[in-house]
Amino acid sequence: MKSYLLLTKAQLKIFARNRQVLFWTFFFPVFIMLMFGAFVGKDQGIKLSTAIVDKDNTKLTKSTIKNIKESSLFNIKENLDKDTAYERLENGNVDLIIEIPKGFTQKLNDQVRSPLEITVYYNEKNYSNAQVGITLVNNIFDNISKDAQNYNPLFKITPKGIEAIKIEYIDFLVPGIVAMMIMNMNMNGVAGQIASWRERGILRRMQGTTLKASNFISAQITARLFLNGTQTFFVILLAWLVFDIQIRGSLVGLVLFTVLGILTFMSLGFIIAGIAKTPESAGPIAGFLSFPMLFLGGVFFPISNMPELLQPIVKTLPIAQLTTSLREIMTLGTSISELSFELFSLIGWMVVSFVIASFTFKWE
Amino acid sequence: MKTEIIKLNNVIKTYGDVKAVNGISFSVNMGEIFGLLGPNGAGKTTTIEMIVGLRKPDDGSIIINGLDNIKDIKKIKEIIGIQLQSTSLFDLLTVRELIELYGSFYSTNVDYDTLINDMLLKEKQHARVKGLSGGQKQRLAIALAIVHDPQIVFLDEPTTGLDPQARRTLWDIIIKLKNNGKTVILSTHYMEEAEVLCDRIAIVDSGKLIALDTPNNLIHDLHRENAIEFYCEDDFDISSIKAAEEVSNINEHNNYFTVYSSNITKTLFTIIQIANLNNWILRDVKTRTATLEDVFISMTGRRLGE
């Protein structure tokens, strides 16, 4: 018992005295969070920079432009002559040019049944934005046509978000960053440290004493739980202070999944340390496992953006279960009982990897 | 009455095709400093690591204090302390923190302050391992080995790489361990260290035990109390010297001759006479007492450093 306490204390002292490691492991997730949060977080969705060349220039076209302006998706630039607008479209400063032809007002009053052509210029280099823009412009003028002809729609579509919560990218990102930090600190961190201690004979020297392996491993787990818990707390605190993110679900659930994640990735780290013959090979092996998880596991992008075929596979990864559960709890306030798939999968991962780790652990 | 505290019986350890330890048997008496002397790669470290239970022998048995070192390794670990050749410690912890940490691994401990004083580490007790000198690190390693007051202490090449002064400081500490009633098993490849410290010496080479006795007996048994060394560029014919009764052995290495004799006056006179008769020129003529180095050379045909 005394050896367990002193080993835990020793490991925490080693963490605290290794300032550089401590700083960079903490700074990295914070940096990513601030960077993504600042650049991606504010402007949610797309904003189409659109120039309108009004050749008709009447009271009616002005009010039509005003209507388009109200749509939050357009960033309208008026009063550009056609050449300037065209030039800007070419070098990418403008996504679309809508050209309202002469006779637009007259056409609306005429009620003649052949449609007047409204030209929308776009740049193929910016294809996806242009596609969205063309669809939207189509909609707007379709509505104007319908209104003008007193068209009564049979159906009306009302979009309603079922969660009824405004979620921004930063809300999505912070749980992902926390999961990433847990994976890096534990899987990569443990693998590197244990492999290096083994290489340097530190573990061997301890094997020569009456110390039990279980005491050594428990102390490692305790120290890392403590350190990671603190780091997670500060990352969330910072996200709250800077980006005003909310934790809607239970703190118990958050702590539960954080602990499960730490234990699972630590065990994986111990397994890697057991496989790696040298500390130099522990890094690449851990990288080989953590890199795909970082990109597939829902840290930065939703898993639902993955190809359909890949999704069921991705969902079996521990990182996916960790990001999903942390995200659901933090942003949506989902209860633990609704996250039973994530809970039991993660427990499964933890148990299996812990068993393998304890069988493959070698002092030397 | 001598009590055998460690007994090795025909211990064998093979790595691939290499027989690192090839059937070694010996006993260590309680309270003595027992030396394992041999060149690098002789199997000293492997032997020590098998005795302390860090490696399993392929064959043979090791009994420590009446206990089998595989079945009863847990009980044995309580009465032995080890300092390993290749150990490094947690760089970021201090001397005192490490002593307290290693102390916590055992059920009994010595007084930490006394231990730190005895190992001359008082001024460095709050310094991190990173900043210690080689000698201080080795003294810390010995402190960790005896933190639980073991009966037997294993020191694997504790003075390798230390400067002469640090080496002598460590010798004093090792002698103190013996005076405190501990049995010490010490490996070294320094002849003079083995001669000064050890009560008995086992000379090992290529995984085999080639001699085991007190330093004095090892030298005396070979009747090589004195040696004459000289350099001769001419083709010195040694046959007439070799025939003499008092000459036990002659080694030649790159025109350097070492003649072992029990009657140094007579042999030296003969050598000079022969050289004078043949007009051979002798240089660097020296006489000295035979050492363990000479014992090693005569048994293996090589010098220790080779």
CSV table of C-alpha atoms in Angstrom, one decimal, chain A residues 15-286:
chain,number,residue,atom,x,y,z
A,15,PHE,CA,5.1,14.7,-14.6
A,16,ALA,CA,5.3,18.0,-12.7
A,17,ARG,CA,9.1,18.3,-13.2
A,18,ASN,CA,9.0,17.4,-16.8
A,19,ARG,CA,7.7,20.9,-17.6
A,20,GLN,CA,8.3,20.7,-21.3
A,21,VAL,CA,6.2,17.5,-21.7
A,22,LEU,CA,3.5,18.9,-19.4
A,23,PHE,CA,3.3,22.2,-21.3
A,24,TRP,CA,3.2,20.7,-24.8
A,25,THR,CA,0.7,18.0,-24.0
A,26,PHE,CA,-1.6,20.6,-22.5
A,27,PHE,CA,-0.8,23.3,-25.1
A,28,PHE,CA,-1.5,21.1,-28.1
A,29,PRO,CA,-5.2,20.5,-27.5
A,30,VAL,CA,-5.7,24.0,-26.3
A,31,PHE,CA,-4.0,25.4,-29.4
A,32,ILE,CA,-6.1,23.2,-31.7
A,33,MET,CA,-9.2,24.2,-29.9
A,34,LEU,CA,-8.5,27.9,-30.1
A,35,MET,CA,-7.4,27.7,-33.8
A,36,PHE,CA,-10.4,25.8,-35.0
A,37,GLY,CA,-12.7,27.6,-32.7
A,38,ALA,CA,-11.6,31.0,-33.9
A,39,PHE,CA,-11.6,30.3,-37.6
A,40,VAL,CA,-14.3,27.8,-38.1
A,41,GLY,CA,-16.5,28.3,-35.1
A,42,LYS,CA,-17.9,31.8,-35.8
A,43,ASP,CA,-19.1,31.4,-39.3
A,44,GLN,CA,-21.3,28.5,-39.3
A,45,GLY,CA,-22.3,27.2,-42.8
A,46,ILE,CA,-21.5,29.0,-46.0
A,47,LYS,CA,-21.8,32.6,-46.9
A,48,LEU,CA,-22.0,33.3,-50.6
A,49,SER,CA,-20.4,36.4,-51.7
A,50,THR,CA,-22.7,37.5,-54.5
A,51,ALA,CA,-22.7,40.5,-56.8
A,52,ILE,CA,-25.9,41.7,-58.3
A,53,VAL,CA,-25.8,43.6,-61.6
A,54,ASP,CA,-29.1,45.4,-61.9
A,55,LYS,CA,-29.7,46.4,-65.5
A,56,ASP,CA,-33.3,47.2,-65.0
A,57,ASN,CA,-32.8,49.5,-62.0
A,58,THR,CA,-36.4,50.1,-60.9
A,59,LYS,CA,-38.2,50.4,-57.6
A,60,LEU,CA,-39.3,46.7,-57.9
A,61,THR,CA,-35.8,45.4,-58.6
A,62,LYS,CA,-34.4,47.3,-55.6
A,63,SER,CA,-37.0,45.7,-53.3
A,64,THR,CA,-36.2,42.3,-54.8
A,65,ILE,CA,-32.5,42.8,-54.1
A,66,LYS,CA,-33.4,43.8,-50.6
A,67,ASN,CA,-35.3,40.6,-50.1
A,68,ILE,CA,-32.3,38.5,-51.3
A,69,LYS,CA,-30.1,40.5,-48.9
A,70,GLU,CA,-32.2,39.3,-46.0
A,71,SER,CA,-31.3,35.7,-46.6
A,72,SER,CA,-28.4,35.1,-44.3
A,73,LEU,CA,-26.7,33.0,-46.8
A,74,PHE,CA,-25.8,35.8,-49.2
A,75,ASN,CA,-23.3,38.5,-48.7
A,76,ILE,CA,-24.5,40.9,-51.3
A,77,LYS,CA,-22.3,43.3,-53.1
A,78,GLU,CA,-24.4,46.0,-55.0
A,79,ASN,CA,-23.5,48.7,-57.4
A,80,LEU,CA,-20.8,46.9,-59.1
A,81,ASP,CA,-20.6,47.3,-62.9
A,82,LYS,CA,-20.5,44.1,-64.8
A,83,ASP,CA,-16.7,44.2,-65.6
A,84,THR,CA,-15.6,44.7,-62.0
A,85,ALA,CA,-18.0,41.9,-60.9
A,86,TYR,CA,-16.7,39.6,-63.5
A,87,GLU,CA,-13.1,40.3,-62.6
A,88,ARG,CA,-13.8,39.5,-58.9
A,89,LEU,CA,-15.6,36.3,-59.8
A,90,GLU,CA,-12.5,35.2,-61.8
A,91,ASN,CA,-10.1,35.7,-59.0
A,92,GLY,CA,-12.4,34.2,-56.4
A,93,ASN,CA,-13.5,37.2,-54.4
A,94,VAL,CA,-17.0,36.8,-55.5
A,95,ASP,CA,-18.9,33.4,-55.7
A,96,LEU,CA,-21.8,34.4,-58.0
A,97,ILE,CA,-23.0,37.2,-60.2
A,98,ILE,CA,-26.7,37.6,-60.6
A,99,GLU,CA,-27.6,39.7,-63.6
A,100,ILE,CA,-31.1,41.2,-63.6
A,101,PRO,CA,-31.9,42.0,-67.2
A,102,LYS,CA,-33.6,45.0,-68.6
A,103,GLY,CA,-37.4,44.6,-68.7
A,104,PHE,CA,-37.5,42.6,-65.4
A,105,THR,CA,-40.1,44.9,-63.9
A,106,GLN,CA,-42.1,45.0,-67.1
A,107,LYS,CA,-42.1,41.2,-67.3
A,108,LEU,CA,-43.6,40.9,-63.8
A,109,ASN,CA,-46.4,43.3,-64.8
A,110,ASP,CA,-46.9,41.8,-68.3
A,111,GLN,CA,-48.0,38.3,-67.3
A,112,VAL,CA,-46.7,37.0,-70.6
A,113,ARG,CA,-46.1,33.3,-70.5
A,114,SER,CA,-42.6,33.0,-71.8
A,115,PRO,CA,-40.0,33.3,-69.1
A,116,LEU,CA,-37.4,36.0,-69.0
A,117,GLU,CA,-33.8,34.9,-68.7
A,118,ILE,CA,-31.8,35.8,-65.6
A,119,THR,CA,-28.2,34.9,-65.9
A,120,VAL,CA,-26.1,33.6,-63.0
A,121,TYR,CA,-22.4,33.6,-63.5
A,122,TYR,CA,-20.3,31.3,-61.5
A,123,ASN,CA,-16.6,30.1,-61.4
A,124,GLU,CA,-16.1,26.4,-62.0
A,125,LYS,CA,-13.1,26.4,-59.7
A,126,ASN,CA,-15.4,27.0,-56.8
A,127,TYR,CA,-17.9,24.4,-57.9
A,128,SER,CA,-19.6,23.4,-54.6
A,129,ASN,CA,-20.4,27.0,-53.5
A,130,ALA,CA,-21.6,27.8,-56.9
A,131,GLN,CA,-24.0,24.8,-56.9
A,132,VAL,CA,-25.5,25.8,-53.6
A,133,GLY,CA,-25.8,29.4,-54.8
A,134,ILE,CA,-27.5,28.5,-58.1
A,135,THR,CA,-30.0,26.4,-56.2
A,136,LEU,CA,-30.8,29.2,-53.8
A,137,VAL,CA,-31.1,31.8,-56.6
A,138,ASN,CA,-33.4,29.4,-58.4
A,139,ASN,CA,-35.5,29.2,-55.3
A,140,ILE,CA,-35.7,32.9,-54.8
A,141,PHE,CA,-36.8,33.7,-58.3
A,142,ASP,CA,-39.1,30.7,-58.4
A,143,ASN,CA,-40.9,32.2,-55.4
A,144,ILE,CA,-41.1,35.6,-57.0
A,145,SER,CA,-42.7,33.9,-60.1
A,146,LYS,CA,-45.1,32.0,-58.0
A,147,ASP,CA,-46.1,35.1,-56.0
A,148,ALA,CA,-46.6,37.1,-59.2
A,149,GLN,CA,-48.9,34.5,-60.6
A,150,ASN,CA,-50.9,34.1,-57.3
A,151,TYR,CA,-49.8,30.5,-57.0
A,152,ASN,CA,-51.1,28.6,-54.0
A,153,PRO,CA,-48.9,25.8,-52.9
A,154,LEU,CA,-50.5,22.6,-51.8
A,155,PHE,CA,-47.7,21.7,-49.3
A,156,LYS,CA,-45.6,23.8,-47.1
A,157,ILE,CA,-42.3,22.6,-45.6
A,158,THR,CA,-41.4,23.7,-42.0
A,159,PRO,CA,-37.9,22.7,-41.0
A,160,LYS,CA,-37.5,22.0,-37.3
A,161,GLY,CA,-34.3,20.8,-35.5
A,162,ILE,CA,-35.4,18.0,-33.2
A,163,GLU,CA,-32.8,18.8,-30.6
A,164,ALA,CA,-34.1,22.4,-30.4
A,165,ILE,CA,-30.5,23.5,-29.4
A,166,LYS,CA,-28.3,25.8,-31.3
A,167,ILE,CA,-25.0,23.8,-31.8
A,168,GLU,CA,-22.0,25.5,-33.2
A,169,TYR,CA,-18.8,23.8,-34.5
A,170,ILE,CA,-17.0,24.7,-31.2
A,171,ASP,CA,-19.5,22.7,-29.3
A,172,PHE,CA,-18.9,19.8,-31.6
A,173,LEU,CA,-15.1,20.3,-31.4
A,174,VAL,CA,-14.4,20.5,-27.7
A,175,PRO,CA,-15.5,17.0,-26.8
A,176,GLY,CA,-13.5,15.7,-29.8
A,177,ILE,CA,-10.4,17.6,-28.5
A,178,VAL,CA,-10.9,16.1,-25.0
A,179,ALA,CA,-11.1,12.6,-26.5
A,180,MET,CA,-8.0,13.3,-28.6
A,181,MET,CA,-6.1,14.4,-25.6
A,182,ILE,CA,-7.1,11.3,-23.6
A,183,MET,CA,-5.9,9.1,-26.5
A,184,ASN,CA,-2.6,10.9,-27.0
A,185,MET,CA,-1.7,11.2,-23.3
A,186,ASN,CA,-2.5,7.6,-22.5
A,187,MET,CA,-1.9,5.4,-25.5
A,188,ASN,CA,1.1,7.2,-26.9
A,189,GLY,CA,2.3,8.5,-23.6
A,190,VAL,CA,2.2,5.2,-21.7
A,191,ALA,CA,3.7,3.3,-24.7
A,192,GLY,CA,6.7,5.7,-24.9
A,193,GLN,CA,7.3,5.9,-21.2
A,194,ILE,CA,7.1,2.2,-20.4
A,195,ALA,CA,9.2,1.2,-23.4
A,196,SER,CA,11.8,3.7,-22.4
A,197,TRP,CA,11.8,2.7,-18.7
A,198,ARG,CA,12.2,-0.9,-19.8
A,199,GLU,CA,15.1,-0.1,-22.2
A,200,ARG,CA,16.9,1.9,-19.5
A,201,GLY,CA,16.6,-1.0,-17.0
A,202,ILE,CA,14.4,1.1,-14.6
A,203,LEU,CA,11.8,-1.6,-14.6
A,204,ARG,CA,14.3,-4.4,-14.2
A,205,ARG,CA,15.8,-2.8,-11.1
A,206,MET,CA,12.3,-2.7,-9.6
A,207,GLN,CA,11.7,-6.3,-10.6
A,208,GLY,CA,14.7,-7.1,-8.3
A,209,THR,CA,12.8,-5.8,-5.3
A,210,THR,CA,9.7,-7.3,-3.6
A,211,LEU,CA,7.5,-4.7,-5.4
A,212,LYS,CA,4.4,-6.3,-7.0
A,213,ALA,CA,3.7,-5.6,-10.6
A,214,SER,CA,0.1,-4.8,-9.7
A,215,ASN,CA,1.1,-2.1,-7.3
A,216,PHE,CA,3.3,-0.5,-10.0
A,217,ILE,CA,0.5,-0.6,-12.6
A,218,SER,CA,-2.1,0.7,-10.2
A,219,ALA,CA,0.1,3.6,-9.3
A,220,GLN,CA,0.6,4.4,-13.0
A,221,ILE,CA,-3.2,4.3,-13.5
A,222,THR,CA,-3.9,6.5,-10.5
A,223,ALA,CA,-1.3,9.1,-11.4
A,224,ARG,CA,-2.5,9.3,-15.0
A,225,LEU,CA,-6.2,9.5,-14.0
A,226,PHE,CA,-5.3,12.4,-11.8
A,227,LEU,CA,-3.3,14.2,-14.4
A,228,ASN,CA,-5.7,13.6,-17.2
A,229,GLY,CA,-8.7,14.5,-15.1
A,230,THR,CA,-7.1,17.8,-14.3
A,231,GLN,CA,-6.2,18.5,-17.9
A,232,THR,CA,-9.7,17.6,-19.1
A,233,PHE,CA,-11.1,20.0,-16.5
A,234,PHE,CA,-8.9,22.9,-17.6
A,235,VAL,CA,-9.6,22.3,-21.3
A,236,ILE,CA,-13.4,22.4,-20.7
A,237,LEU,CA,-13.0,25.4,-18.3
A,238,LEU,CA,-11.1,27.2,-21.0
A,239,ALA,CA,-13.6,26.3,-23.7
A,240,TRP,CA,-16.3,27.6,-21.3
A,241,LEU,CA,-14.5,30.9,-20.7
A,242,VAL,CA,-13.5,31.6,-24.3
A,243,PHE,CA,-16.3,30.1,-26.3
A,244,ASP,CA,-19.1,29.9,-23.8
A,245,ILE,CA,-19.7,26.2,-24.4
A,246,GLN,CA,-22.2,24.5,-22.2
A,247,ILE,CA,-22.3,21.1,-20.5
A,248,ARG,CA,-25.9,20.1,-20.8
A,249,GLY,CA,-25.7,16.5,-19.6
A,250,SER,CA,-24.7,15.1,-16.2
A,251,LEU,CA,-21.2,15.6,-14.8
A,252,VAL,CA,-21.3,12.0,-13.6
A,253,GLY,CA,-21.6,10.8,-17.1
A,254,LEU,CA,-18.8,13.0,-18.3
A,255,VAL,CA,-16.5,11.8,-15.5
A,256,LEU,CA,-17.5,8.2,-16.1
A,257,PHE,CA,-16.7,8.2,-19.8
A,258,THR,CA,-13.5,10.2,-19.3
A,259,VAL,CA,-12.3,7.6,-16.8
A,260,LEU,CA,-13.3,4.7,-19.1
A,261,GLY,CA,-11.4,6.4,-22.0
A,262,ILE,CA,-8.3,6.9,-19.9
A,263,LEU,CA,-8.3,3.3,-18.7
A,264,THR,CA,-8.9,1.9,-22.2
A,265,PHE,CA,-6.2,3.9,-23.9
A,266,MET,CA,-3.7,3.3,-21.1
A,267,SER,CA,-4.2,-0.4,-21.4
A,268,LEU,CA,-3.7,-0.1,-25.2
A,269,GLY,CA,-0.5,1.9,-24.4
A,270,PHE,CA,0.7,-0.9,-22.1
A,271,ILE,CA,0.1,-3.4,-24.9
A,272,ILE,CA,2.1,-1.3,-27.4
A,273,ALA,CA,4.9,-1.0,-24.8
A,274,GLY,CA,4.9,-4.8,-24.6
A,275,ILE,CA,5.0,-5.3,-28.4
A,276,ALA,CA,7.6,-2.6,-29.0
A,277,LYS,CA,11.1,-4.0,-28.8
A,278,THR,CA,12.7,-0.5,-28.4
A,279,PRO,CA,11.4,2.9,-27.2
A,280,GLU,CA,12.1,4.2,-30.7
A,281,SER,CA,9.5,1.7,-32.2
A,282,ALA,CA,6.9,2.5,-29.6
A,283,GLY,CA,6.2,5.9,-31.1
A,284,PRO,CA,5.5,4.8,-34.7
A,285,ILE,CA,3.4,1.8,-33.5
A,286,ALA,CA,1.3,4.2,-31.3
